[in-house]
Short mmCIF file of N, CA and C in Angstrom, two decimals:
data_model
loop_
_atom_site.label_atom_id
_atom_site.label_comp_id
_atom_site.label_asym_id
_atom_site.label_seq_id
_atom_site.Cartn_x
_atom_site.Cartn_y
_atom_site.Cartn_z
N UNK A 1 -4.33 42.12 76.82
CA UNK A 1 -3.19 42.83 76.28
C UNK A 1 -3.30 44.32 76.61
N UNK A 2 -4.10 45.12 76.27
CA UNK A 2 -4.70 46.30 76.75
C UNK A 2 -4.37 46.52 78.42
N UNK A 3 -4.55 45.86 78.81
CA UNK A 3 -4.36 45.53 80.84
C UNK A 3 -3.32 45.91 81.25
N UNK A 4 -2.59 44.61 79.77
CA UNK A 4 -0.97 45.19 80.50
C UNK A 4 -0.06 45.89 79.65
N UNK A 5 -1.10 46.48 78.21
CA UNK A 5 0.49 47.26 77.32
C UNK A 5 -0.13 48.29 77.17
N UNK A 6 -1.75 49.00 77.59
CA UNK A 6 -1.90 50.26 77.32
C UNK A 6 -3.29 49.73 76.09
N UNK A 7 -3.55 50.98 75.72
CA UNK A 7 -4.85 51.07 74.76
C UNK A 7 -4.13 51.12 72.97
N UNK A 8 -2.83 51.66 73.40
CA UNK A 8 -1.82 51.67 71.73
C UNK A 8 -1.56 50.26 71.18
N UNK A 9 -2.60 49.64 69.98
CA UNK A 9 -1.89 47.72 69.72
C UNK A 9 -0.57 48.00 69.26
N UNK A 10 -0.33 49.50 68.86
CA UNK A 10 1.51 49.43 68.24
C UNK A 10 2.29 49.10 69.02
N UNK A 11 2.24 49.20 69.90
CA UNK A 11 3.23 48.76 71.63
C UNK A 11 2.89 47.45 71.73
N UNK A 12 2.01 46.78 71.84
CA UNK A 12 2.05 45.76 72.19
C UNK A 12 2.83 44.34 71.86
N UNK A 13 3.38 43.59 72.38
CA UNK A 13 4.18 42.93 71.97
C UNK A 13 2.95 42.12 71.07
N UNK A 14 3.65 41.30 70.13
CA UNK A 14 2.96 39.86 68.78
C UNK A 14 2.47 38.99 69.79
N UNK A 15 3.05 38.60 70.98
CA UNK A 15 2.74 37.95 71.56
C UNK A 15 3.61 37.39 72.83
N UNK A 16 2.98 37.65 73.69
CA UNK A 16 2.91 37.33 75.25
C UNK A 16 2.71 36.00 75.83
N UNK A 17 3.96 35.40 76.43
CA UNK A 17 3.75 33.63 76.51
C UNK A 17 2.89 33.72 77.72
N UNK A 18 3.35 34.41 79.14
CA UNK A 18 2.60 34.51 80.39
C UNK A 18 1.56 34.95 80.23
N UNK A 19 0.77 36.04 79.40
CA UNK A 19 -0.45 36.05 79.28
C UNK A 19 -1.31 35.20 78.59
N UNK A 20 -0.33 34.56 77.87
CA UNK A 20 -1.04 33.77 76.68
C UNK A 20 -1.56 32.12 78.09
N UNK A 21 -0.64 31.89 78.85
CA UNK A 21 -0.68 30.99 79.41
C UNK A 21 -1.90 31.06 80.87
N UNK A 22 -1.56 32.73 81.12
CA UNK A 22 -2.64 32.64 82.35
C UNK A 22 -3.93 33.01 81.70
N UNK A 23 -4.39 33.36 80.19
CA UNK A 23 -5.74 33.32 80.39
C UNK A 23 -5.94 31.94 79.61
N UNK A 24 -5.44 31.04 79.66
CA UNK A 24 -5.36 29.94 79.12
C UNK A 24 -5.93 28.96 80.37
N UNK A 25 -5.08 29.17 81.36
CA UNK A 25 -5.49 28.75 82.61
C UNK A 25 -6.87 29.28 83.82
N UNK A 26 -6.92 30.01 83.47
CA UNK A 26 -7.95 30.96 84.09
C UNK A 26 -9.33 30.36 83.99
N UNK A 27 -9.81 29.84 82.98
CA UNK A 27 -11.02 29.29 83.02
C UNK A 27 -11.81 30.46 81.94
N UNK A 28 -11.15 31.04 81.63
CA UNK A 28 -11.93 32.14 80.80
C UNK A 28 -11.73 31.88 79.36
N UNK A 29 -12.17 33.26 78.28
CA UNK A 29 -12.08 32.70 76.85
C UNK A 29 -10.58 31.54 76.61
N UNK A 30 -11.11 31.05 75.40
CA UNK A 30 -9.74 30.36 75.16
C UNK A 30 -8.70 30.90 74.71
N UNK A 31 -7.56 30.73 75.08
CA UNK A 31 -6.46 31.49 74.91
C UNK A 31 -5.68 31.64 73.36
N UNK A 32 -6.59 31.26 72.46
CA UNK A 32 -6.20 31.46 71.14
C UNK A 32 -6.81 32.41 70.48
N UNK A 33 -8.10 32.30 70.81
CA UNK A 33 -9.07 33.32 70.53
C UNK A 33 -8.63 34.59 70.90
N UNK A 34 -8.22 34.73 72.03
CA UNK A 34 -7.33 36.31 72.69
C UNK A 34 -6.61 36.52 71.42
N UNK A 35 -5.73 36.14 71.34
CA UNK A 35 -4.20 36.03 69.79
C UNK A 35 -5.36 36.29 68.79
N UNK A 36 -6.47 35.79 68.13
CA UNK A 36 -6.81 35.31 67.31
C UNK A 36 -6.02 34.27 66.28
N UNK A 37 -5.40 33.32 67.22
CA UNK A 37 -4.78 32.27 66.40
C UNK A 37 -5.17 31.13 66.43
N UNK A 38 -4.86 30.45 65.50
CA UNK A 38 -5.03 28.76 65.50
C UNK A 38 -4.46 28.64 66.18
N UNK A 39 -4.28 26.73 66.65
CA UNK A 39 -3.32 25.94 67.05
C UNK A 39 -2.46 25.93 66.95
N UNK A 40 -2.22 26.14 65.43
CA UNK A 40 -1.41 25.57 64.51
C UNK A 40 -0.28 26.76 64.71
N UNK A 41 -0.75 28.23 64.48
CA UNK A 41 -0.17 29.34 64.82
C UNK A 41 0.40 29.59 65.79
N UNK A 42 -0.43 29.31 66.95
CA UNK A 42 0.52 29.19 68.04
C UNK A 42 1.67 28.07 68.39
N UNK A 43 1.16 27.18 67.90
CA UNK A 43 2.82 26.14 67.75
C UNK A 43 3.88 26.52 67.12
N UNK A 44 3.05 27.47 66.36
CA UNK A 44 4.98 28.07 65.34
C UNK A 44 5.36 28.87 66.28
N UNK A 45 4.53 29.70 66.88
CA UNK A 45 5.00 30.67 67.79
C UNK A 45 6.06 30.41 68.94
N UNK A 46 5.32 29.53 69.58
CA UNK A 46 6.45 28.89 70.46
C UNK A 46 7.84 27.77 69.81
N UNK A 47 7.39 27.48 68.72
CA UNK A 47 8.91 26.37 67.76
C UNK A 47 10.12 27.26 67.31
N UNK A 48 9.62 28.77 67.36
CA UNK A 48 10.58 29.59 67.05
C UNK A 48 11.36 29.90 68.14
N UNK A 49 10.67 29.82 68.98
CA UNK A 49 12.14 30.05 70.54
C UNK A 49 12.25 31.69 70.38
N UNK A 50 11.70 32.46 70.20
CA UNK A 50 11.59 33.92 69.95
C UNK A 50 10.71 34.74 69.78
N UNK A 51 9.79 35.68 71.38
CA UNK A 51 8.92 36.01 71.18
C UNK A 51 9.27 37.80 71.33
N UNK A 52 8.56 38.23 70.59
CA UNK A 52 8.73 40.13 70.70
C UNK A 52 8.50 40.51 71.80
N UNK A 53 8.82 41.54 72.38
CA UNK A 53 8.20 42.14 73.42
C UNK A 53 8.66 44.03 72.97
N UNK A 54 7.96 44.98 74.11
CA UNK A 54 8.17 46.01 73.88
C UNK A 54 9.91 46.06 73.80
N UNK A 55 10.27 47.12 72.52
CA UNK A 55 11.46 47.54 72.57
C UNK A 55 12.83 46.66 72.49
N UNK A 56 12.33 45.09 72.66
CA UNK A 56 13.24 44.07 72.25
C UNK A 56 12.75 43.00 72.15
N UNK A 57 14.34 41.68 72.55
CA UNK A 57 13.23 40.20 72.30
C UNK A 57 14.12 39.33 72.87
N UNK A 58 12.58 38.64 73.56
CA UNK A 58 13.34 37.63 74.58
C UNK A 58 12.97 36.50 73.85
N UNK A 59 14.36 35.47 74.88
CA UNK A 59 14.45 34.27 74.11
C UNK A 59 13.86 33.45 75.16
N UNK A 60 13.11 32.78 74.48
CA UNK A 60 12.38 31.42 75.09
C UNK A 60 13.56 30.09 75.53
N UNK A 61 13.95 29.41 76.80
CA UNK A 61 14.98 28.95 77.02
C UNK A 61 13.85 27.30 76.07
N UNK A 62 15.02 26.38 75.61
CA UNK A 62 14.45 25.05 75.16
C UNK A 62 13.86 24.48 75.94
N UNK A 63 14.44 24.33 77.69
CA UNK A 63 13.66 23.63 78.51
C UNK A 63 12.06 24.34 79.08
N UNK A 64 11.92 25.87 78.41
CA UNK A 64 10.50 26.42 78.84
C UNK A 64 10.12 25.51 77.75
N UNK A 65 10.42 25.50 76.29
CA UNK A 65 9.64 25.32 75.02
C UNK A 65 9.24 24.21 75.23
N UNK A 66 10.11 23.12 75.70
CA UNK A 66 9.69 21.77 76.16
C UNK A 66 8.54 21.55 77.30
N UNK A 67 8.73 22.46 78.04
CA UNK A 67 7.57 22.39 79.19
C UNK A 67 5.89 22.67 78.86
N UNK A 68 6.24 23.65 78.29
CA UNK A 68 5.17 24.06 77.11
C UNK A 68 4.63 22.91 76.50
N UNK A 69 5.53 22.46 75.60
CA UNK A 69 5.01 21.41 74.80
C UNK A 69 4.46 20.07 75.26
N UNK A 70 5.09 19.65 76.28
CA UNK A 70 4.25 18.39 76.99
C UNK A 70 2.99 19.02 77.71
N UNK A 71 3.19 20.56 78.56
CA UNK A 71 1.43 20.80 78.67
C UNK A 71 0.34 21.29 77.49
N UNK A 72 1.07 21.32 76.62
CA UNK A 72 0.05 21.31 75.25
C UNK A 72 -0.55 20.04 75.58
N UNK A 73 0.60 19.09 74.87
CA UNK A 73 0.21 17.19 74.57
C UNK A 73 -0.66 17.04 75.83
N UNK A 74 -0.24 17.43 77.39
CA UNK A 74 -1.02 17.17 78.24
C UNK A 74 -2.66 17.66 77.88
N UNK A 75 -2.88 18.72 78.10
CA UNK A 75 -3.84 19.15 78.09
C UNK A 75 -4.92 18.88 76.80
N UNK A 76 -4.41 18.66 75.59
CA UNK A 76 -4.68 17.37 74.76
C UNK A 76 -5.39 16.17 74.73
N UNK A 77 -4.63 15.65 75.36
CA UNK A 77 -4.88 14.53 75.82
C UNK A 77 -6.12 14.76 77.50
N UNK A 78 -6.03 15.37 77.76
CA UNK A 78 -7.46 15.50 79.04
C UNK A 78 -8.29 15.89 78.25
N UNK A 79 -8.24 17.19 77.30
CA UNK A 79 -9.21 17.18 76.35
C UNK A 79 -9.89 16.35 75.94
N UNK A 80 -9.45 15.03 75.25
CA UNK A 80 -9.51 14.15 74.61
C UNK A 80 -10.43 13.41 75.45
N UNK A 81 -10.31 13.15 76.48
CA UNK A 81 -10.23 12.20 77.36
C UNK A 81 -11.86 12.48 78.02
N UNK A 82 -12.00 13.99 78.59
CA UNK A 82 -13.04 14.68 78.57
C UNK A 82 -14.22 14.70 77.61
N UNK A 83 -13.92 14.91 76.64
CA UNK A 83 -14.96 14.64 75.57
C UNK A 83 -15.13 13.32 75.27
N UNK A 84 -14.29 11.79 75.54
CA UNK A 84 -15.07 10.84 75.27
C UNK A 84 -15.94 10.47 76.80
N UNK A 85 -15.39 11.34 77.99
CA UNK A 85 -16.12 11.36 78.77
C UNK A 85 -17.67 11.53 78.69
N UNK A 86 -17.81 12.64 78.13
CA UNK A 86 -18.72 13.72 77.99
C UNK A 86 -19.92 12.58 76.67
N UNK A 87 -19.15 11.81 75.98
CA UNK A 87 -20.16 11.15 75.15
C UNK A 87 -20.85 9.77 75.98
N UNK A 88 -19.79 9.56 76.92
CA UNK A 88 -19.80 8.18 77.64
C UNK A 88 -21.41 8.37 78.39
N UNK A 89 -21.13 9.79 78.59
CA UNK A 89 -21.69 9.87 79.80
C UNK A 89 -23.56 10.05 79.18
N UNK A 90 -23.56 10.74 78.11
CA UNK A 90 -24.70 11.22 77.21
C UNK A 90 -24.79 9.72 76.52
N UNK A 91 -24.74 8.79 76.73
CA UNK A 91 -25.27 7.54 76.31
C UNK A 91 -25.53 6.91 77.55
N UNK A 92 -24.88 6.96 78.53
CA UNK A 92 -25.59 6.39 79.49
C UNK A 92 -26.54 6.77 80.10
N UNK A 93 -26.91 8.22 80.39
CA UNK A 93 -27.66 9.14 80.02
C UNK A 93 -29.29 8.63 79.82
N UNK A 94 -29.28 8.20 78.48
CA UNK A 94 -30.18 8.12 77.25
C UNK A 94 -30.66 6.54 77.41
N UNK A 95 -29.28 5.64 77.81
CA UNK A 95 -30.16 4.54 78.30
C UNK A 95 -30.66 3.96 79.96
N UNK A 96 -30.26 5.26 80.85
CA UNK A 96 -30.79 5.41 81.97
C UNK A 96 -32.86 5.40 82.00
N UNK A 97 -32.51 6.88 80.59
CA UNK A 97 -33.85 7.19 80.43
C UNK A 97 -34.87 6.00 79.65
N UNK A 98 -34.33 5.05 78.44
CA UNK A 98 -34.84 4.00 78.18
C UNK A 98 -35.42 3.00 79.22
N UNK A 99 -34.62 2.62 80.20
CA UNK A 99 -34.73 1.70 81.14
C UNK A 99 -35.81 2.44 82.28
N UNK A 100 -35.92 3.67 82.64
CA UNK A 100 -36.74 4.26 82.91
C UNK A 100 -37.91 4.30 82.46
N UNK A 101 -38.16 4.40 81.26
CA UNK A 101 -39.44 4.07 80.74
C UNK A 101 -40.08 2.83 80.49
N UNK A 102 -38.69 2.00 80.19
CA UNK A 102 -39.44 0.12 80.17
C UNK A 102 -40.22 -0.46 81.34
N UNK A 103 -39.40 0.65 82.85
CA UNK A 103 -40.44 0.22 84.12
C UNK A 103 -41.46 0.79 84.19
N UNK A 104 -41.85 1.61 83.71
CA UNK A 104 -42.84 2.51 83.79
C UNK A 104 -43.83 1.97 82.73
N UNK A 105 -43.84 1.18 81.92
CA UNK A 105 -44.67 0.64 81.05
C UNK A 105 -44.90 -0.93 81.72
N UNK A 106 -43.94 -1.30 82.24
CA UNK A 106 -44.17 -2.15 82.90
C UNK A 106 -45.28 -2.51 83.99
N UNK A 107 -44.56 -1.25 84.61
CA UNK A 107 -45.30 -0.81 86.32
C UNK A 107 -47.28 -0.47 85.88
N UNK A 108 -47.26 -0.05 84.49
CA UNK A 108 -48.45 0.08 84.60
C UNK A 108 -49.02 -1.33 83.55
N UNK A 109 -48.43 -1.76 83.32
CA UNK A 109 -49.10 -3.03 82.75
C UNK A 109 -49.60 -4.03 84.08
N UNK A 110 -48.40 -4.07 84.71
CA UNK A 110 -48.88 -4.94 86.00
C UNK A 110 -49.81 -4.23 87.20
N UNK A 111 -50.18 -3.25 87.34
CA UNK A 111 -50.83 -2.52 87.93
C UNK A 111 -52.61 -2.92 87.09
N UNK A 112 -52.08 -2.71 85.86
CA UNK A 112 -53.64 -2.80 84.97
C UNK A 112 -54.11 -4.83 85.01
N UNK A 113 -53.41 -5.33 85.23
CA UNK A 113 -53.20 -6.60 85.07
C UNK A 113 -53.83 -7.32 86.67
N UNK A 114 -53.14 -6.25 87.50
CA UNK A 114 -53.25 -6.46 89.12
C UNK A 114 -55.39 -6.20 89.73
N UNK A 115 -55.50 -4.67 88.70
CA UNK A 115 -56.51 -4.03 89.31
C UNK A 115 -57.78 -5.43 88.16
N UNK A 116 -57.34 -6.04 87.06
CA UNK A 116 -58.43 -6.48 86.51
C UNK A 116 -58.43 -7.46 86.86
N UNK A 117 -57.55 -8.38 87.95
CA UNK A 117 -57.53 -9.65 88.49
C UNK A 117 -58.52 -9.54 90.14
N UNK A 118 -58.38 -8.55 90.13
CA UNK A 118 -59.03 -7.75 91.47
C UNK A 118 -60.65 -7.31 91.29
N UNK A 119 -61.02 -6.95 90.23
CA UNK A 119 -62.31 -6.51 89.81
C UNK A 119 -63.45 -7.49 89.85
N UNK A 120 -62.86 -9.05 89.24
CA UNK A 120 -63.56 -9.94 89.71
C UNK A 120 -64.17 -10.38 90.31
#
């Protein structure tokens, strides 16, 4: 916000959809945290169809608000999707490493089994 309205927060607009959206996209902090808003906050923000800007106020057209709103639900939903990834993956993980060790107890049982059939 500072970047693009100056070092004064009195100027600055409540809130900025294009900035709100490109550091959203960017890969950087999350874009609520910038606002310091919830979710929840920012959904009113955009349900109102009316965001401030310096010196006046533009109107959000329904078909942006809509576009918006399915890449919320989208991005949601990959979220979603990602994190049961992310557990899928940390259990298979864990029984990679199990099965890893059953040969390895194995490998030396039959090794100890091999060398005392051999000693004979």
């Amino acid at each position: 916000m500072r970047e693009r309205y100056g070092d004064d927060t009195l100027t600055h607009p409540e809130f900025d959809p294009d900035l709100w959206m490109e550091v959203g996209s960017s890969g950087g902090p999350d874009k609520n945290r910038v606002y310091e808003l919830s979710n929840t906050t920012a959904d009113n923000l955009w349900s109102t169809r009316s965001v401030s800007t310096v010196g006046s106020s533009q109107l959000i057209s329904s078909s942006q608000s809509k576009k918006f709103m399915a890449l919320q639900q989208h991005t949601a939903q990959l979220t979603e999707k990602y994190d049961n990834l992310k557990v899928e993956y940390a259990q298979f993980r864990a029984e990679q490493r199990a099965e890893s060790e059953q040969l390895k107890v194995s490998q030396a049982q039959q090794k100890a089994e091999y060398e005392a059939a051999h000693e004979q």
